[in-house]
Amino acid sequence: MSYGRAPRRRFTLLAAPAAVVALALTLTACGGDDNKVGGGGNTNFVTGSGGISTVAKGDRKAAPKLDGETLDGKQLDVADYKGKVVVLNMWGSWCGPCRLEAQYFARVAKETKDKGVQFVGINTRDAQKGPAVSFEKDYGVPYPSLFDPTGKLMLRFPKGTLRPQAIPSTVVLDRDGKIAARSLAALDADKLHKMIDPLIAEK
């Protein structure tokens, strides 16, 4: 299915040739700065060689309130998933790297569902739901996505935490609803497991 041309906006970096985008999932994200690790000052998080930032259990901060209407018109509050590891994926149907990683998110969501993991998408910068709904259908996305066309949910993450600063971004919450890990780049299945599995194992 064709999604049409990505709109030319200052926060997108979709001008790169498609061949370059397809080379690897470690490419620059659609928006933001992949080298930006956020916060400044004493942030208490470490960014590994794979670009995944983590916070030790005792230093984690609570996630902001993330709630609203999903793409299918239902109401969702991420806080209702407390007690589970929650994987938050910020994406847009216009974003090339989002399309590259979608198959892996769908697969890992199914693999980890019975291990107490809940995936939630945050669809952003799509002015209308139609393209986003088609995206989820095409890639077999089995979990809900909040509809956040203006990016207001992303802005709720406080400074000094592992904030989503690009599209795609992925933030993982521990079972206490605290921010534990983040990636500012597209992920494959192995990198997703690298983020999630240690949190599944936490007691």
JSON list of N, CA, C and O in Angstrom, two decimals, residues 65-102:
[
{"chain": "A", "resi": 65, "resn": "LYS", "atom": "N", "xyz": [1.43, 10.93, 32.93]},
{"chain": "A", "resi": 65, "resn": "LYS", "atom": "CA", "xyz": [0.11, 10.40, 32.58]},
{"chain": "A", "resi": 65, "resn": "LYS", "atom": "C", "xyz": [0.01, 10.35, 31.06]},
{"chain": "A", "resi": 65, "resn": "LYS", "atom": "O", "xyz": [0.18, 11.37, 30.38]},
{"chain": "A", "resi": 66, "resn": "LEU", "atom": "N", "xyz": [-0.25, 9.19, 30.53]},
{"chain": "A", "resi": 66, "resn": "LEU", "atom": "CA", "xyz": [-0.38, 8.99, 29.09]},
{"chain": "A", "resi": 66, "resn": "LEU", "atom": "C", "xyz": [-1.74, 8.36, 28.83]},
{"chain": "A", "resi": 66, "resn": "LEU", "atom": "O", "xyz": [-1.95, 7.17, 29.08]},
{"chain": "A", "resi": 67, "resn": "ASP", "atom": "N", "xyz": [-2.66, 9.16, 28.36]},
{"chain": "A", "resi": 67, "resn": "ASP", "atom": "CA", "xyz": [-4.01, 8.67, 28.16]},
{"chain": "A", "resi": 67, "resn": "ASP", "atom": "C", "xyz": [-4.67, 9.39, 27.00]},
{"chain": "A", "resi": 67, "resn": "ASP", "atom": "O", "xyz": [-4.17, 10.42, 26.53]},
{"chain": "A", "resi": 68, "resn": "GLY", "atom": "N", "xyz": [-5.75, 8.84, 26.53]},
{"chain": "A", "resi": 68, "resn": "GLY", "atom": "CA", "xyz": [-6.47, 9.48, 25.44]},
{"chain": "A", "resi": 68, "resn": "GLY", "atom": "C", "xyz": [-7.20, 8.46, 24.60]},
{"chain": "A", "resi": 68, "resn": "GLY", "atom": "O", "xyz": [-7.45, 7.34, 25.02]},
{"chain": "A", "resi": 69, "resn": "GLU", "atom": "N", "xyz": [-7.52, 8.88, 23.37]},
{"chain": "A", "resi": 69, "resn": "GLU", "atom": "CA", "xyz": [-8.28, 8.02, 22.46]},
{"chain": "A", "resi": 69, "resn": "GLU", "atom": "C", "xyz": [-7.35, 7.23, 21.56]},
{"chain": "A", "resi": 69, "resn": "GLU", "atom": "O", "xyz": [-6.34, 7.76, 21.06]},
{"chain": "A", "resi": 70, "resn": "THR", "atom": "N", "xyz": [-7.67, 5.97, 21.36]},
{"chain": "A", "resi": 70, "resn": "THR", "atom": "CA", "xyz": [-6.87, 5.13, 20.48]},
{"chain": "A", "resi": 70, "resn": "THR", "atom": "C", "xyz": [-7.34, 5.28, 19.03]},
{"chain": "A", "resi": 70, "resn": "THR", "atom": "O", "xyz": [-8.37, 5.90, 18.75]},
{"chain": "A", "resi": 71, "resn": "LEU", "atom": "N", "xyz": [-6.58, 4.68, 18.13]},
{"chain": "A", "resi": 71, "resn": "LEU", "atom": "CA", "xyz": [-6.93, 4.76, 16.72]},
{"chain": "A", "resi": 71, "resn": "LEU", "atom": "C", "xyz": [-8.28, 4.12, 16.42]},
{"chain": "A", "resi": 71, "resn": "LEU", "atom": "O", "xyz": [-8.93, 4.47, 15.43]},
{"chain": "A", "resi": 72, "resn": "ASP", "atom": "N", "xyz": [-8.68, 3.17, 17.27]},
{"chain": "A", "resi": 72, "resn": "ASP", "atom": "CA", "xyz": [-10.00, 2.54, 17.04]},
{"chain": "A", "resi": 72, "resn": "ASP", "atom": "C", "xyz": [-11.11, 3.18, 17.88]},
{"chain": "A", "resi": 72, "resn": "ASP", "atom": "O", "xyz": [-12.19, 2.63, 18.03]},
{"chain": "A", "resi": 73, "resn": "GLY", "atom": "N", "xyz": [-10.83, 4.38, 18.42]},
{"chain": "A", "resi": 73, "resn": "GLY", "atom": "CA", "xyz": [-11.87, 5.16, 19.08]},
{"chain": "A", "resi": 73, "resn": "GLY", "atom": "C", "xyz": [-12.14, 4.83, 20.53]},
{"chain": "A", "resi": 73, "resn": "GLY", "atom": "O", "xyz": [-13.09, 5.34, 21.12]},
{"chain": "A", "resi": 74, "resn": "LYS", "atom": "N", "xyz": [-11.32, 3.99, 21.14]},
{"chain": "A", "resi": 74, "resn": "LYS", "atom": "CA", "xyz": [-11.50, 3.63, 22.54]},
{"chain": "A", "resi": 74, "resn": "LYS", "atom": "C", "xyz": [-10.65, 4.52, 23.43]},
{"chain": "A", "resi": 74, "resn": "LYS", "atom": "O", "xyz": [-9.72, 5.18, 22.97]},
{"chain": "A", "resi": 75, "resn": "GLN", "atom": "N", "xyz": [-10.97, 4.55, 24.71]},
{"chain": "A", "resi": 75, "resn": "GLN", "atom": "CA", "xyz": [-10.17, 5.30, 25.68]},
{"chain": "A", "resi": 75, "resn": "GLN", "atom": "C", "xyz": [-9.13, 4.38, 26.31]},
{"chain": "A", "resi": 75, "resn": "GLN", "atom": "O", "xyz": [-9.42, 3.23, 26.63]},
{"chain": "A", "resi": 76, "resn": "LEU", "atom": "N", "xyz": [-7.91, 4.89, 26.46]},
{"chain": "A", "resi": 76, "resn": "LEU", "atom": "CA", "xyz": [-6.82, 4.09, 27.02]},
{"chain": "A", "resi": 76, "resn": "LEU", "atom": "C", "xyz": [-6.02, 4.95, 27.97]},
{"chain": "A", "resi": 76, "resn": "LEU", "atom": "O", "xyz": [-5.71, 6.10, 27.68]},
{"chain": "A", "resi": 77, "resn": "ASP", "atom": "N", "xyz": [-5.66, 4.38, 29.12]},
{"chain": "A", "resi": 77, "resn": "ASP", "atom": "CA", "xyz": [-4.78, 5.02, 30.08]},
{"chain": "A", "resi": 77, "resn": "ASP", "atom": "C", "xyz": [-3.66, 4.03, 30.38]},
{"chain": "A", "resi": 77, "resn": "ASP", "atom": "O", "xyz": [-3.89, 2.93, 30.88]},
{"chain": "A", "resi": 78, "resn": "VAL", "atom": "N", "xyz": [-2.42, 4.42, 30.04]},
{"chain": "A", "resi": 78, "resn": "VAL", "atom": "CA", "xyz": [-1.28, 3.53, 30.22]},
{"chain": "A", "resi": 78, "resn": "VAL", "atom": "C", "xyz": [-1.13, 3.10, 31.68]},
{"chain": "A", "resi": 78, "resn": "VAL", "atom": "O", "xyz": [-0.66, 2.00, 31.98]},
{"chain": "A", "resi": 79, "resn": "ALA", "atom": "N", "xyz": [-1.56, 3.95, 32.61]},
{"chain": "A", "resi": 79, "resn": "ALA", "atom": "CA", "xyz": [-1.46, 3.62, 34.04]},
{"chain": "A", "resi": 79, "resn": "ALA", "atom": "C", "xyz": [-2.23, 2.36, 34.39]},
{"chain": "A", "resi": 79, "resn": "ALA", "atom": "O", "xyz": [-1.90, 1.68, 35.38]},
{"chain": "A", "resi": 80, "resn": "ASP", "atom": "N", "xyz": [-3.23, 2.00, 33.59]},
{"chain": "A", "resi": 80, "resn": "ASP", "atom": "CA", "xyz": [-4.00, 0.79, 33.85]},
{"chain": "A", "resi": 80, "resn": "ASP", "atom": "C", "xyz": [-3.17, -0.47, 33.65]},
{"chain": "A", "resi": 80, "resn": "ASP", "atom": "O", "xyz": [-3.58, -1.55, 34.08]},
{"chain": "A", "resi": 81, "resn": "TYR", "atom": "N", "xyz": [-2.03, -0.35, 33.01]},
{"chain": "A", "resi": 81, "resn": "TYR", "atom": "CA", "xyz": [-1.16, -1.50, 32.77]},
{"chain": "A", "resi": 81, "resn": "TYR", "atom": "C", "xyz": [-0.08, -1.65, 33.85]},
{"chain": "A", "resi": 81, "resn": "TYR", "atom": "O", "xyz": [0.84, -2.46, 33.69]},
{"chain": "A", "resi": 82, "resn": "LYS", "atom": "N", "xyz": [-0.18, -0.88, 34.92]},
{"chain": "A", "resi": 82, "resn": "LYS", "atom": "CA", "xyz": [0.80, -1.02, 36.00]},
{"chain": "A", "resi": 82, "resn": "LYS", "atom": "C", "xyz": [0.80, -2.46, 36.49]},
{"chain": "A", "resi": 82, "resn": "LYS", "atom": "O", "xyz": [-0.25, -3.09, 36.66]},
{"chain": "A", "resi": 83, "resn": "GLY", "atom": "N", "xyz": [1.98, -3.00, 36.73]},
{"chain": "A", "resi": 83, "resn": "GLY", "atom": "CA", "xyz": [2.12, -4.41, 37.05]},
{"chain": "A", "resi": 83, "resn": "GLY", "atom": "C", "xyz": [2.66, -5.20, 35.87]},
{"chain": "A", "resi": 83, "resn": "GLY", "atom": "O", "xyz": [3.10, -6.34, 36.01]},
{"chain": "A", "resi": 84, "resn": "LYS", "atom": "N", "xyz": [2.62, -4.57, 34.68]},
{"chain": "A", "resi": 84, "resn": "LYS", "atom": "CA", "xyz": [3.20, -5.15, 33.48]},
{"chain": "A", "resi": 84, "resn": "LYS", "atom": "C", "xyz": [4.38, -4.30, 33.02]},
{"chain": "A", "resi": 84, "resn": "LYS", "atom": "O", "xyz": [4.49, -3.12, 33.36]},
{"chain": "A", "resi": 85, "resn": "VAL", "atom": "N", "xyz": [5.27, -4.91, 32.26]},
{"chain": "A", "resi": 85, "resn": "VAL", "atom": "CA", "xyz": [6.29, -4.15, 31.53]},
{"chain": "A", "resi": 85, "resn": "VAL", "atom": "C", "xyz": [5.59, -3.54, 30.33]},
{"chain": "A", "resi": 85, "resn": "VAL", "atom": "O", "xyz": [4.92, -4.25, 29.57]},
{"chain": "A", "resi": 86, "resn": "VAL", "atom": "N", "xyz": [5.70, -2.23, 30.16]},
{"chain": "A", "resi": 86, "resn": "VAL", "atom": "CA", "xyz": [4.99, -1.54, 29.08]},
{"chain": "A", "resi": 86, "resn": "VAL", "atom": "C", "xyz": [5.99, -0.98, 28.08]},
{"chain": "A", "resi": 86, "resn": "VAL", "atom": "O", "xyz": [6.91, -0.25, 28.44]},
{"chain": "A", "resi": 87, "resn": "VAL", "atom": "N", "xyz": [5.80, -1.34, 26.82]},
{"chain": "A", "resi": 87, "resn": "VAL", "atom": "CA", "xyz": [6.66, -0.87, 25.73]},
{"chain": "A", "resi": 87, "resn": "VAL", "atom": "C", "xyz": [5.89, 0.19, 24.95]},
{"chain": "A", "resi": 87, "resn": "VAL", "atom": "O", "xyz": [4.85, -0.09, 24.36]},
{"chain": "A", "resi": 88, "resn": "LEU", "atom": "N", "xyz": [6.38, 1.42, 25.00]},
{"chain": "A", "resi": 88, "resn": "LEU", "atom": "CA", "xyz": [5.74, 2.54, 24.33]},
{"chain": "A", "resi": 88, "resn": "LEU", "atom": "C", "xyz": [6.52, 2.86, 23.05]},
{"chain": "A", "resi": 88, "resn": "LEU", "atom": "O", "xyz": [7.69, 3.22, 23.11]},
{"chain": "A", "resi": 89, "resn": "ASN", "atom": "N", "xyz": [5.86, 2.75, 21.92]},
{"chain": "A", "resi": 89, "resn": "ASN", "atom": "CA", "xyz": [6.52, 3.02, 20.64]},
{"chain": "A", "resi": 89, "resn": "ASN", "atom": "C", "xyz": [5.88, 4.23, 19.98]},
{"chain": "A", "resi": 89, "resn": "ASN", "atom": "O", "xyz": [4.69, 4.25, 19.69]},
{"chain": "A", "resi": 90, "resn": "MET", "atom": "N", "xyz": [6.68, 5.29, 19.77]},
{"chain": "A", "resi": 90, "resn": "MET", "atom": "CA", "xyz": [6.21, 6.51, 19.12]},
{"chain": "A", "resi": 90, "resn": "MET", "atom": "C", "xyz": [6.47, 6.36, 17.62]},
{"chain": "A", "resi": 90, "resn": "MET", "atom": "O", "xyz": [7.61, 6.16, 17.19]},
{"chain": "A", "resi": 91, "resn": "TRP", "atom": "N", "xyz": [5.41, 6.48, 16.81]},
{"chain": "A", "resi": 91, "resn": "TRP", "atom": "CA", "xyz": [5.54, 6.22, 15.39]},
{"chain": "A", "resi": 91, "resn": "TRP", "atom": "C", "xyz": [4.59, 7.07, 14.57]},
{"chain": "A", "resi": 91, "resn": "TRP", "atom": "O", "xyz": [3.65, 7.67, 15.10]},
{"chain": "A", "resi": 92, "resn": "GLY", "atom": "N", "xyz": [4.85, 7.13, 13.27]},
{"chain": "A", "resi": 92, "resn": "GLY", "atom": "CA", "xyz": [3.96, 7.79, 12.34]},
{"chain": "A", "resi": 92, "resn": "GLY", "atom": "C", "xyz": [3.90, 7.00, 11.05]},
{"chain": "A", "resi": 92, "resn": "GLY", "atom": "O", "xyz": [4.88, 6.37, 10.64]},
{"chain": "A", "resi": 93, "resn": "SER", "atom": "N", "xyz": [2.77, 7.02, 10.38]},
{"chain": "A", "resi": 93, "resn": "SER", "atom": "CA", "xyz": [2.63, 6.26, 9.14]},
{"chain": "A", "resi": 93, "resn": "SER", "atom": "C", "xyz": [3.50, 6.83, 8.03]},
{"chain": "A", "resi": 93, "resn": "SER", "atom": "O", "xyz": [3.82, 6.15, 7.06]},
{"chain": "A", "resi": 94, "resn": "TRP", "atom": "N", "xyz": [3.92, 8.09, 8.18]},
{"chain": "A", "resi": 94, "resn": "TRP", "atom": "CA", "xyz": [4.75, 8.79, 7.20]},
{"chain": "A", "resi": 94, "resn": "TRP", "atom": "C", "xyz": [6.24, 8.49, 7.36]},
{"chain": "A", "resi": 94, "resn": "TRP", "atom": "O", "xyz": [7.06, 8.94, 6.56]},
{"chain": "A", "resi": 95, "resn": "CYS", "atom": "N", "xyz": [6.59, 7.73, 8.40]},
{"chain": "A", "resi": 95, "resn": "CYS", "atom": "CA", "xyz": [7.99, 7.56, 8.81]},
{"chain": "A", "resi": 95, "resn": "CYS", "atom": "C", "xyz": [8.58, 6.26, 8.26]},
{"chain": "A", "resi": 95, "resn": "CYS", "atom": "O", "xyz": [8.11, 5.17, 8.60]},
{"chain": "A", "resi": 96, "resn": "GLY", "atom": "N", "xyz": [9.59, 6.37, 7.40]},
{"chain": "A", "resi": 96, "resn": "GLY", "atom": "CA", "xyz": [10.22, 5.21, 6.80]},
{"chain": "A", "resi": 96, "resn": "GLY", "atom": "C", "xyz": [10.77, 4.21, 7.81]},
{"chain": "A", "resi": 96, "resn": "GLY", "atom": "O", "xyz": [10.46, 3.01, 7.73]},
{"chain": "A", "resi": 97, "resn": "PRO", "atom": "N", "xyz": [11.60, 4.62, 8.78]},
{"chain": "A", "resi": 97, "resn": "PRO", "atom": "CA", "xyz": [12.11, 3.68, 9.78]},
{"chain": "A", "resi": 97, "resn": "PRO", "atom": "C", "xyz": [11.00, 3.03, 10.61]},
{"chain": "A", "resi": 97, "resn": "PRO", "atom": "O", "xyz": [11.16, 1.90, 11.08]},
{"chain": "A", "resi": 98, "resn": "CYS", "atom": "N", "xyz": [9.88, 3.72, 10.78]},
{"chain": "A", "resi": 98, "resn": "CYS", "atom": "CA", "xyz": [8.74, 3.12, 11.49]},
{"chain": "A", "resi": 98, "resn": "CYS", "atom": "C", "xyz": [8.21, 1.91, 10.72]},
{"chain": "A", "resi": 98, "resn": "CYS", "atom": "O", "xyz": [7.84, 0.90, 11.31]},
{"chain": "A", "resi": 99, "resn": "ARG", "atom": "N", "xyz": [8.18, 2.04, 9.40]},
{"chain": "A", "resi": 99, "resn": "ARG", "atom": "CA", "xyz": [7.73, 0.92, 8.59]},
{"chain": "A", "resi": 99, "resn": "ARG", "atom": "C", "xyz": [8.72, -0.24, 8.66]},
{"chain": "A", "resi": 99, "resn": "ARG", "atom": "O", "xyz": [8.32, -1.41, 8.65]},
{"chain": "A", "resi": 100, "resn": "LEU", "atom": "N", "xyz": [10.00, 0.06, 8.75]},
{"chain": "A", "resi": 100, "resn": "LEU", "atom": "CA", "xyz": [11.02, -0.99, 8.84]},
{"chain": "A", "resi": 100, "resn": "LEU", "atom": "C", "xyz": [10.89, -1.78, 10.14]},
{"chain": "A", "resi": 100, "resn": "LEU", "atom": "O", "xyz": [11.07, -2.99, 10.15]},
{"chain": "A", "resi": 101, "resn": "GLU", "atom": "N", "xyz": [10.58, -1.09, 11.24]},
{"chain": "A", "resi": 101, "resn": "GLU", "atom": "CA", "xyz": [10.56, -1.77, 12.53]},
{"chain": "A", "resi": 101, "resn": "GLU", "atom": "C", "xyz": [9.21, -2.40, 12.87]},
{"chain": "A", "resi": 101, "resn": "GLU", "atom": "O", "xyz": [9.12, -3.21, 13.79]},
{"chain": "A", "resi": 102, "resn": "ALA", "atom": "N", "xyz": [8.16, -2.04, 12.14]},
{"chain": "A", "resi": 102, "resn": "ALA", "atom": "CA", "xyz": [6.80, -2.45, 12.53]},
{"chain": "A", "resi": 102, "resn": "ALA", "atom": "C", "xyz": [6.65, -3.96, 12.62]},
{"chain": "A", "resi": 102, "resn": "ALA", "atom": "O", "xyz": [6.01, -4.48, 13.53]}
]
